[in-house]
mmCIF file of C-alpha atoms and ligand atoms in Angstrom:
data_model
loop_
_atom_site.group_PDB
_atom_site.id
_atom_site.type_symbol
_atom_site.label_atom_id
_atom_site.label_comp_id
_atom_site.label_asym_id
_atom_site.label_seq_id
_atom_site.Cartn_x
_atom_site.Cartn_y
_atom_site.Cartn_z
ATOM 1 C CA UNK J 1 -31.621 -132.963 -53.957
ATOM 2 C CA UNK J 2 -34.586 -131.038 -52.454
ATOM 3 C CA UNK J 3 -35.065 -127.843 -53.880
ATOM 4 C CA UNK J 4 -34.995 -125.079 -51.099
ATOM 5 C CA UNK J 5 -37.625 -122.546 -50.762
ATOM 6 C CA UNK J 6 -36.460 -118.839 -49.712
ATOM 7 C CA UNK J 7 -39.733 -117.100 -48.398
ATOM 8 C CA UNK J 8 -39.842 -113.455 -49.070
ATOM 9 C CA UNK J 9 -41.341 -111.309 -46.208
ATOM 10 C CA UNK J 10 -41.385 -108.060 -47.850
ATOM 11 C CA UNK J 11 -44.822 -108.101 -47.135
ATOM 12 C CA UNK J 12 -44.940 -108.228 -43.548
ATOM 13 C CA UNK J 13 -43.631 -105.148 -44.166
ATOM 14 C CA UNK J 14 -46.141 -103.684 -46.087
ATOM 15 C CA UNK J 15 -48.967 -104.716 -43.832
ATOM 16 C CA UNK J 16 -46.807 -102.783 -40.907
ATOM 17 C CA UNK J 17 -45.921 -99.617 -42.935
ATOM 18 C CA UNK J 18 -49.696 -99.483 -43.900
ATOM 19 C CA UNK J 19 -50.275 -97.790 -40.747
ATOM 20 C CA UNK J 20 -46.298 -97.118 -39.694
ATOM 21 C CA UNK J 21 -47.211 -99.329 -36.671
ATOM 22 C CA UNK J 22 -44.517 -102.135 -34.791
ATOM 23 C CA UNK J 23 -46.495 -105.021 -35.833
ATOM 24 C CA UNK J 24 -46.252 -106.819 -37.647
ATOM 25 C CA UNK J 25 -42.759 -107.278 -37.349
ATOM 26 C CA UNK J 26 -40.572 -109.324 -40.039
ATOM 27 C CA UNK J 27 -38.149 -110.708 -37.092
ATOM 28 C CA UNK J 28 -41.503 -112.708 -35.691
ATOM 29 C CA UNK J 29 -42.582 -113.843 -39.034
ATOM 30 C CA UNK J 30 -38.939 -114.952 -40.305
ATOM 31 C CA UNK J 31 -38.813 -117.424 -37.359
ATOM 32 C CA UNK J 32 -42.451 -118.688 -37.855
ATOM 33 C CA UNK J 33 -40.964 -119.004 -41.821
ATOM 34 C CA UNK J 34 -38.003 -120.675 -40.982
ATOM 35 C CA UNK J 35 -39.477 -122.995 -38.183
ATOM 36 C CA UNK J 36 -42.241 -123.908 -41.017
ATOM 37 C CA UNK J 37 -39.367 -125.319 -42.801
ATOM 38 C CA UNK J 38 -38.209 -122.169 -45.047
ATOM 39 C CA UNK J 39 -34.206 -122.581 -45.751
ATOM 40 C CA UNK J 40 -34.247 -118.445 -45.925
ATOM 41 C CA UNK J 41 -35.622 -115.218 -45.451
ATOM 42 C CA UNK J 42 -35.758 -112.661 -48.226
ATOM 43 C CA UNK J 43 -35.960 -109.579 -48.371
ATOM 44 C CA UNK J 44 -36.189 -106.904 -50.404
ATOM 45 C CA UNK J 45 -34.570 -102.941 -49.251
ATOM 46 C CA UNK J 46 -35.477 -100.402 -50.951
ATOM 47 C CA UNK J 47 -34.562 -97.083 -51.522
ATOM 48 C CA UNK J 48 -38.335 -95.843 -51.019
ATOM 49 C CA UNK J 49 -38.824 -97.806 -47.663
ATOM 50 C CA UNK J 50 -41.842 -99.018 -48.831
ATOM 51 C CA UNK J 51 -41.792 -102.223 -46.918
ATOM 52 C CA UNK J 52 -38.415 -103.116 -45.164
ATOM 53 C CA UNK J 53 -36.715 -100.400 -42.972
ATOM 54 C CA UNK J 54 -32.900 -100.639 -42.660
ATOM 55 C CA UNK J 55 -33.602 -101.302 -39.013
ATOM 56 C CA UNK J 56 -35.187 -104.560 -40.330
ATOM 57 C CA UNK J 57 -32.082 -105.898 -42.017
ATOM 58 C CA UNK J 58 -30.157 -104.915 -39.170
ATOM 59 C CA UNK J 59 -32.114 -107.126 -36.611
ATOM 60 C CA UNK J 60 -32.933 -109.864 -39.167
ATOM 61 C CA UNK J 61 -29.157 -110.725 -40.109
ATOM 62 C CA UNK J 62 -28.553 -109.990 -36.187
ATOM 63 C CA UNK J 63 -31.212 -112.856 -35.653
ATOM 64 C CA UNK J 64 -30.556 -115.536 -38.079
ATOM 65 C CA UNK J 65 -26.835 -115.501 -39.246
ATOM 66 C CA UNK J 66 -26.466 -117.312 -42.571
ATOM 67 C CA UNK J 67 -29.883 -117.262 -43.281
ATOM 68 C CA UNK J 68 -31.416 -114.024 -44.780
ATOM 69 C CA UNK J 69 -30.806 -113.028 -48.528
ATOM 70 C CA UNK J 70 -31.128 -109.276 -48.735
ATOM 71 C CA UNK J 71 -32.386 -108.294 -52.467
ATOM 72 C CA UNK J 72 -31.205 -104.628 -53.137
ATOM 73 C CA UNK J 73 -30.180 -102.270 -56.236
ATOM 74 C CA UNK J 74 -26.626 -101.879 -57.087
ATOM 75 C CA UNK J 75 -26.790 -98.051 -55.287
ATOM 76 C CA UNK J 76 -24.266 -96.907 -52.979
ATOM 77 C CA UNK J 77 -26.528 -96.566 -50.506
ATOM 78 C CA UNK J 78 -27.817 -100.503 -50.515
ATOM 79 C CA UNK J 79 -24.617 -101.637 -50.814
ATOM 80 C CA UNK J 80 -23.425 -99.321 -47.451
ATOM 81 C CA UNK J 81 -26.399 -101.307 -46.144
ATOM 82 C CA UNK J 82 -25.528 -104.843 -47.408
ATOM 83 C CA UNK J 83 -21.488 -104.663 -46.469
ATOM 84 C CA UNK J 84 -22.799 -103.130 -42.816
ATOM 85 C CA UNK J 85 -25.161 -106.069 -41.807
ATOM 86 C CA UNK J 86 -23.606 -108.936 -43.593
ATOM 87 C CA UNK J 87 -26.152 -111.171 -44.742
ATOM 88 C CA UNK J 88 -25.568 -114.679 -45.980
ATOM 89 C CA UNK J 89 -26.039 -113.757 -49.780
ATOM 90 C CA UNK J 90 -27.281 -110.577 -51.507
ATOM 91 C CA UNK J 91 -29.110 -110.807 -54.729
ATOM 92 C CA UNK J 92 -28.777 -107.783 -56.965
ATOM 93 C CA UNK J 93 -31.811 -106.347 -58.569
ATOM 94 C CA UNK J 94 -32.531 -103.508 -60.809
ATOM 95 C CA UNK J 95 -35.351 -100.920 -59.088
ATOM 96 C CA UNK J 96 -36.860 -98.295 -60.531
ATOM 97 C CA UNK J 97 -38.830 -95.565 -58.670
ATOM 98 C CA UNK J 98 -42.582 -95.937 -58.638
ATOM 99 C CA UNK J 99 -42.334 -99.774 -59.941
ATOM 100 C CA UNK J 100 -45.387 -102.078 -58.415
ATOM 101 C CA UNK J 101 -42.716 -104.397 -58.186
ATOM 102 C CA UNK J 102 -39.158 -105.522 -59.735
ATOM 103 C CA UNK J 103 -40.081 -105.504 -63.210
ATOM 104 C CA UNK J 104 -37.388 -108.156 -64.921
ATOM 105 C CA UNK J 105 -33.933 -108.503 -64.606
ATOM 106 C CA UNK J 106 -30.707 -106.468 -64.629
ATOM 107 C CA UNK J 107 -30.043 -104.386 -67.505
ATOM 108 C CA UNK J 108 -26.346 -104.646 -68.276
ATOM 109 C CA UNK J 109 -25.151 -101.745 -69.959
ATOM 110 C CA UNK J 110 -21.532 -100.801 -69.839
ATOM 111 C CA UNK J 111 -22.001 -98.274 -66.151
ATOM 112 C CA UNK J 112 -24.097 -101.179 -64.942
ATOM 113 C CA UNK J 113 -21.527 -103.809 -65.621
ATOM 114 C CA UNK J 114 -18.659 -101.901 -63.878
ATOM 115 C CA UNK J 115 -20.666 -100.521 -61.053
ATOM 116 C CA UNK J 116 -21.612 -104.858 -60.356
ATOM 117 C CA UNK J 117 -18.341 -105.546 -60.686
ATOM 118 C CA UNK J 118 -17.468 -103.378 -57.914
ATOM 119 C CA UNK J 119 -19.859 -104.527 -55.623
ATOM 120 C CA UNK J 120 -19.755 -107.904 -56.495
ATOM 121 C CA UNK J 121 -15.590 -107.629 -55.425
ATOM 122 C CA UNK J 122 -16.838 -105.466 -52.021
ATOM 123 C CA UNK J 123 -19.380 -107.949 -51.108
ATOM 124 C CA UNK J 124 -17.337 -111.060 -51.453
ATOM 125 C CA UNK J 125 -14.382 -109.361 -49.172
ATOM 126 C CA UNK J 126 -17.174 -109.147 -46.205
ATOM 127 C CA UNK J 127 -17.907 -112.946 -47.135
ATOM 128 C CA UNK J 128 -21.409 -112.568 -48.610
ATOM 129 C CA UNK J 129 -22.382 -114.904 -51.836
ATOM 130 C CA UNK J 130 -23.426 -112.795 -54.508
ATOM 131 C CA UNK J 131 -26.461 -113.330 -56.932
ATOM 132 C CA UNK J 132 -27.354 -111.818 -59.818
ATOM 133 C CA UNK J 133 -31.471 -111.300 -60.713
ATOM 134 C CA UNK J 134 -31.189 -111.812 -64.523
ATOM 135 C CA UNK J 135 -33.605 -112.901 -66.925
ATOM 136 C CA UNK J 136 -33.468 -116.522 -68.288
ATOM 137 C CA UNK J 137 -31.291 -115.385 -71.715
ATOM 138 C CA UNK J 138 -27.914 -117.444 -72.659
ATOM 139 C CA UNK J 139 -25.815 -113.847 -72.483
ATOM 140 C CA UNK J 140 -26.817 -112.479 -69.481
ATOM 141 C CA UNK J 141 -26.074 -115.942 -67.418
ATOM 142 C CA UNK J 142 -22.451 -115.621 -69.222
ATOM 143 C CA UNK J 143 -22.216 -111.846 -68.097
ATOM 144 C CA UNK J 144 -23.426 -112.981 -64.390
ATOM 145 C CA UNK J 145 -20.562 -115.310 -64.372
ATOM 146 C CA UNK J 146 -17.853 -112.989 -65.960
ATOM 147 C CA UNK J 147 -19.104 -109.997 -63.159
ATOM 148 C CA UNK J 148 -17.931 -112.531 -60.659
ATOM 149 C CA UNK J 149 -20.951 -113.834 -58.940
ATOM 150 C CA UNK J 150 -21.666 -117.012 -56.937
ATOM 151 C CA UNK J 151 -25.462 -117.810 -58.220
ATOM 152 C CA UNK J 152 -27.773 -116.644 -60.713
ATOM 153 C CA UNK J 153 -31.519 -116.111 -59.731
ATOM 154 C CA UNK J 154 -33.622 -116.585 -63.109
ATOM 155 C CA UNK J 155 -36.684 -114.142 -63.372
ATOM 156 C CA UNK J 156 -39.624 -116.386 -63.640
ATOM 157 C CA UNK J 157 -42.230 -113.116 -64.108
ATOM 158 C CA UNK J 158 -42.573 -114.049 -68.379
ATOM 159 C CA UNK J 159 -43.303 -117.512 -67.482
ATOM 160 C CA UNK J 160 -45.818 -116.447 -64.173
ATOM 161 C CA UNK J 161 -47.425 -114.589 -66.827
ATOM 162 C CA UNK J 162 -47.962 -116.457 -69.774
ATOM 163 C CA UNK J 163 -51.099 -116.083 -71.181
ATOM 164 C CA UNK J 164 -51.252 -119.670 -72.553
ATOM 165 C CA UNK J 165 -50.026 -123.344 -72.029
ATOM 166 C CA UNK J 166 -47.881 -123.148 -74.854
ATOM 167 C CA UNK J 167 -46.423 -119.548 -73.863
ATOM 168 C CA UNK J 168 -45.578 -121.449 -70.638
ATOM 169 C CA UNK J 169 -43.669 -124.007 -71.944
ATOM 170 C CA UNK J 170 -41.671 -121.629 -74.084
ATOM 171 C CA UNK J 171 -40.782 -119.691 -71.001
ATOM 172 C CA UNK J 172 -40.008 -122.678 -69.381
ATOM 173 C CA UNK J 173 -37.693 -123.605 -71.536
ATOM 174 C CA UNK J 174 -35.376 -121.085 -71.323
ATOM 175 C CA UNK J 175 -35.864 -121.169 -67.802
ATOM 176 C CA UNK J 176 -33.961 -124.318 -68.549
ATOM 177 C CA UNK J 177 -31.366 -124.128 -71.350
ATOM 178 C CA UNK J 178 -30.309 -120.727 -68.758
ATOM 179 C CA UNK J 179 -30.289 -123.077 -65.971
ATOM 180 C CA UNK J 180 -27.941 -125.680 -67.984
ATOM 181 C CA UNK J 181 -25.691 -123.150 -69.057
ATOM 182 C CA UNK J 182 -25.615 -121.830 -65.605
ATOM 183 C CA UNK J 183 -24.589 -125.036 -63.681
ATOM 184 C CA UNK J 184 -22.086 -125.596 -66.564
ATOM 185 C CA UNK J 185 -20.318 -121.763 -65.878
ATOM 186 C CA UNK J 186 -20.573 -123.071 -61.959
ATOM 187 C CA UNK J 187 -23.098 -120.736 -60.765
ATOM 188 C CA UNK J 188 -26.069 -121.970 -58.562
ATOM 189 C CA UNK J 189 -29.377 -121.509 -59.840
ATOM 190 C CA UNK J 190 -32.444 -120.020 -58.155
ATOM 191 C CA UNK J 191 -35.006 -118.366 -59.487
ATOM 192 C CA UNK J 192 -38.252 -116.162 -58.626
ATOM 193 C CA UNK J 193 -40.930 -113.730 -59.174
ATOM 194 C CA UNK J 194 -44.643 -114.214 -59.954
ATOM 195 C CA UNK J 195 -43.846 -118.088 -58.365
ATOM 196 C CA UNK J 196 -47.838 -119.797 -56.405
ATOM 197 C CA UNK J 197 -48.704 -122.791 -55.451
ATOM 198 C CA UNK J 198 -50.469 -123.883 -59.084
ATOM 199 C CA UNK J 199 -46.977 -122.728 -60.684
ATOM 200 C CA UNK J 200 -44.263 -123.304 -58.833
ATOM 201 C CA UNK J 201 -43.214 -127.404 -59.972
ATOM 202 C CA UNK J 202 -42.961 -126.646 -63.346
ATOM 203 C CA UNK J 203 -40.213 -124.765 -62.606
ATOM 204 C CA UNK J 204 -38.819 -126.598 -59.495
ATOM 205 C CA UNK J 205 -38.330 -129.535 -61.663
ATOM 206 C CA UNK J 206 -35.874 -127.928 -63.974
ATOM 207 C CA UNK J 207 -32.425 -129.571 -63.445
ATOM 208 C CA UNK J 208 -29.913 -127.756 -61.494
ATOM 209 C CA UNK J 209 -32.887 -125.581 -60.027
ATOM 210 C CA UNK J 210 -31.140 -125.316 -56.064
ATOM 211 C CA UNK J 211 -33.397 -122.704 -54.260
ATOM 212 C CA UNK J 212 -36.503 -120.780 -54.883
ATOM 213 C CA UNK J 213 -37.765 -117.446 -53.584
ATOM 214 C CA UNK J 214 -41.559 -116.568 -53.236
ATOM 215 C CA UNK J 215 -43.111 -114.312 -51.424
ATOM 216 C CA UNK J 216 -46.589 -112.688 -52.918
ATOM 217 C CA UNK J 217 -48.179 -116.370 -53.159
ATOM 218 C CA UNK J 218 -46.986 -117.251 -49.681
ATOM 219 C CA UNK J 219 -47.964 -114.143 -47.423
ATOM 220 C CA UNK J 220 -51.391 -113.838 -49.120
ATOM 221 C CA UNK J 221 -52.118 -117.453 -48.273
ATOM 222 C CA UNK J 222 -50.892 -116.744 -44.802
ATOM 223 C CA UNK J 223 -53.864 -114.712 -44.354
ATOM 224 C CA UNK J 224 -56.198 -116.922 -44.847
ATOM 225 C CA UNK J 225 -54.029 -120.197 -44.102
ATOM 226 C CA UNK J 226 -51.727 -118.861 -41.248
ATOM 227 C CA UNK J 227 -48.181 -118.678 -42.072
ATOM 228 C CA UNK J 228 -46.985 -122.016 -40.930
ATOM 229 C CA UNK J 229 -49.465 -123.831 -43.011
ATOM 230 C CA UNK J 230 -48.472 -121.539 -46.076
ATOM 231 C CA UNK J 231 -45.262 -122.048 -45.825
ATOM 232 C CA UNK J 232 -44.955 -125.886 -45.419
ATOM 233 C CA UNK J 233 -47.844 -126.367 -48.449
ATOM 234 C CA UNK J 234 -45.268 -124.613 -50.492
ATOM 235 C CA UNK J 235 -42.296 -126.404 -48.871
ATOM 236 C CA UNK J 236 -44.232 -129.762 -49.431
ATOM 237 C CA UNK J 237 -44.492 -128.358 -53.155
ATOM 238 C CA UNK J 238 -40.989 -128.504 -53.301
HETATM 239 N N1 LIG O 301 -37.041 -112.655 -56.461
HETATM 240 C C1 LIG O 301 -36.804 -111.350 -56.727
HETATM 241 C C2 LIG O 301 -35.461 -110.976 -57.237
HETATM 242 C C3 LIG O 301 -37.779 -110.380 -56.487
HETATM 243 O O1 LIG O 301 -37.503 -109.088 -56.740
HETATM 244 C C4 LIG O 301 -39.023 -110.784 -55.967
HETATM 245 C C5 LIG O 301 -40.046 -109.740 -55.663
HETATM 246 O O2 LIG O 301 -39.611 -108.944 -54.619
HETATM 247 C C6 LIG O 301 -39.217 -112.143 -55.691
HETATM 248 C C7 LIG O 301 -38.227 -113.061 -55.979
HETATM 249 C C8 LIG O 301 -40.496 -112.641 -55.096
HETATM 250 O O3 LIG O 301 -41.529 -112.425 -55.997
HETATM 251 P P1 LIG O 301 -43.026 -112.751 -55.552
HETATM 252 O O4 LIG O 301 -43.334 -111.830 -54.421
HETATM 253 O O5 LIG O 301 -43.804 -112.468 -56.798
HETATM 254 O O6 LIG O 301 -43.058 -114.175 -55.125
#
């Protein structure tokens, strides 16, 4: 089975907010994305507004029904957001305030766990699939599963940065032994973060790997490329 390729267009956003303009607007490029051949939109609300406005989710899961995967924090507030709109999954992420970007996976203390849990039961009552952003460890796949959700997405940012071949290959083996252990508890896989065009099959080729989300590697080549031809270099990738 082909592995599916969510495009994150978080940075549509960006380029917009940089000047609080209307364009560029992340309903235009989601159906250039998904006309390229992208199986789903993601993106990423947060708290700060940095990049996606709530108006954007709104009009994106309006738009293309079954086909956006809204990445938010396990806050009230997102979730108000997430059970409002409806889109086809959520994937919950930990955010901190000032972070470049999401630094790593969930951190599941006890307050964390139960607050999940919660959501996780909220979401799946409005029909949404639930994944968890964790990082490629053996517990915290069996934690996603016990907190009730549908897929795990594995946090690729150790491997992305590995300073070495063989660094790589450690990372990307866990990637794998958490992807096992996934399919075996029944989750999906995906996985994400820090994921180009020079890095991305390593990691595609792990068994069980169903659907991966990019979005840095594909909107900067967009500039350059234009975003059809990003997207279906990385979708040929795939
Ligand atoms: N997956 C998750 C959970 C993320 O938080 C991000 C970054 O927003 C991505 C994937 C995409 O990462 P990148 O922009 O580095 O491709």
């Amino acid at each position: 089975m082909k592995v599916q390729l969510g495009v994150n267009i978080d940075h549509v956003a960006t380029l917009r907010q940089a000047r609080r303009a209307a364009f560029p607007d992340p309903v235009d490029a989601a159906a250039i994305c998904l006309s390229a051949g992208a199986d789903y939109i993601v993106v990423h609300w947060r708290k700060d507004g940095r990049h996606i406005q709530t108006k954007d989710v709104a009009l994106l899961c309006k738009y293309f029904p079954k086909k956006v995967h809204l990445e938010c924090s396990y806050t009230p507030e997102a979730e108000k957001i997430a059970l409002k709109y409806k889109p086809y999954s959520v994937c919950i992420v930990p955010e901190q305030p000032g972070e470049v970007t999401t630094m790593g996976g969930l951190n599941f203390t006890p307050a964390v766990q139960k607050r999940i849990a919660q959501m996780v039961e909220r979401l799946h009552k409005k029909g949404i699939l639930v994944s968890l952003f964790i990082s490629p460890v053996a517990d915290e796949v069996r934690m996603a599963a016990r907190l009730g959700a549908d897929i795990v997405e594995l946090c690729t940012r150790d491997y992305s940065e590995a300073t070495s071949p063989k660094q790589a290959q450690r990372r990307l083996q866990e990637l794998s032994l958490a992807a096992l252990l996934a399919k075996e508890l029944g989750l999906e896989v995906h996985a994400g973060h820090g994921l180009d065009y020079l890095n991305v099959l390593a990691v595609a080729d792990i068994g069980g790997m169903r659907c991966m989300n990019i979005g840095f590697a594909i909107i900067t080549r967009s500039l350059f490329a234009g975003l059809p031809q990003a997207v279906e270099e990385m979708k040929d990738l795939l």
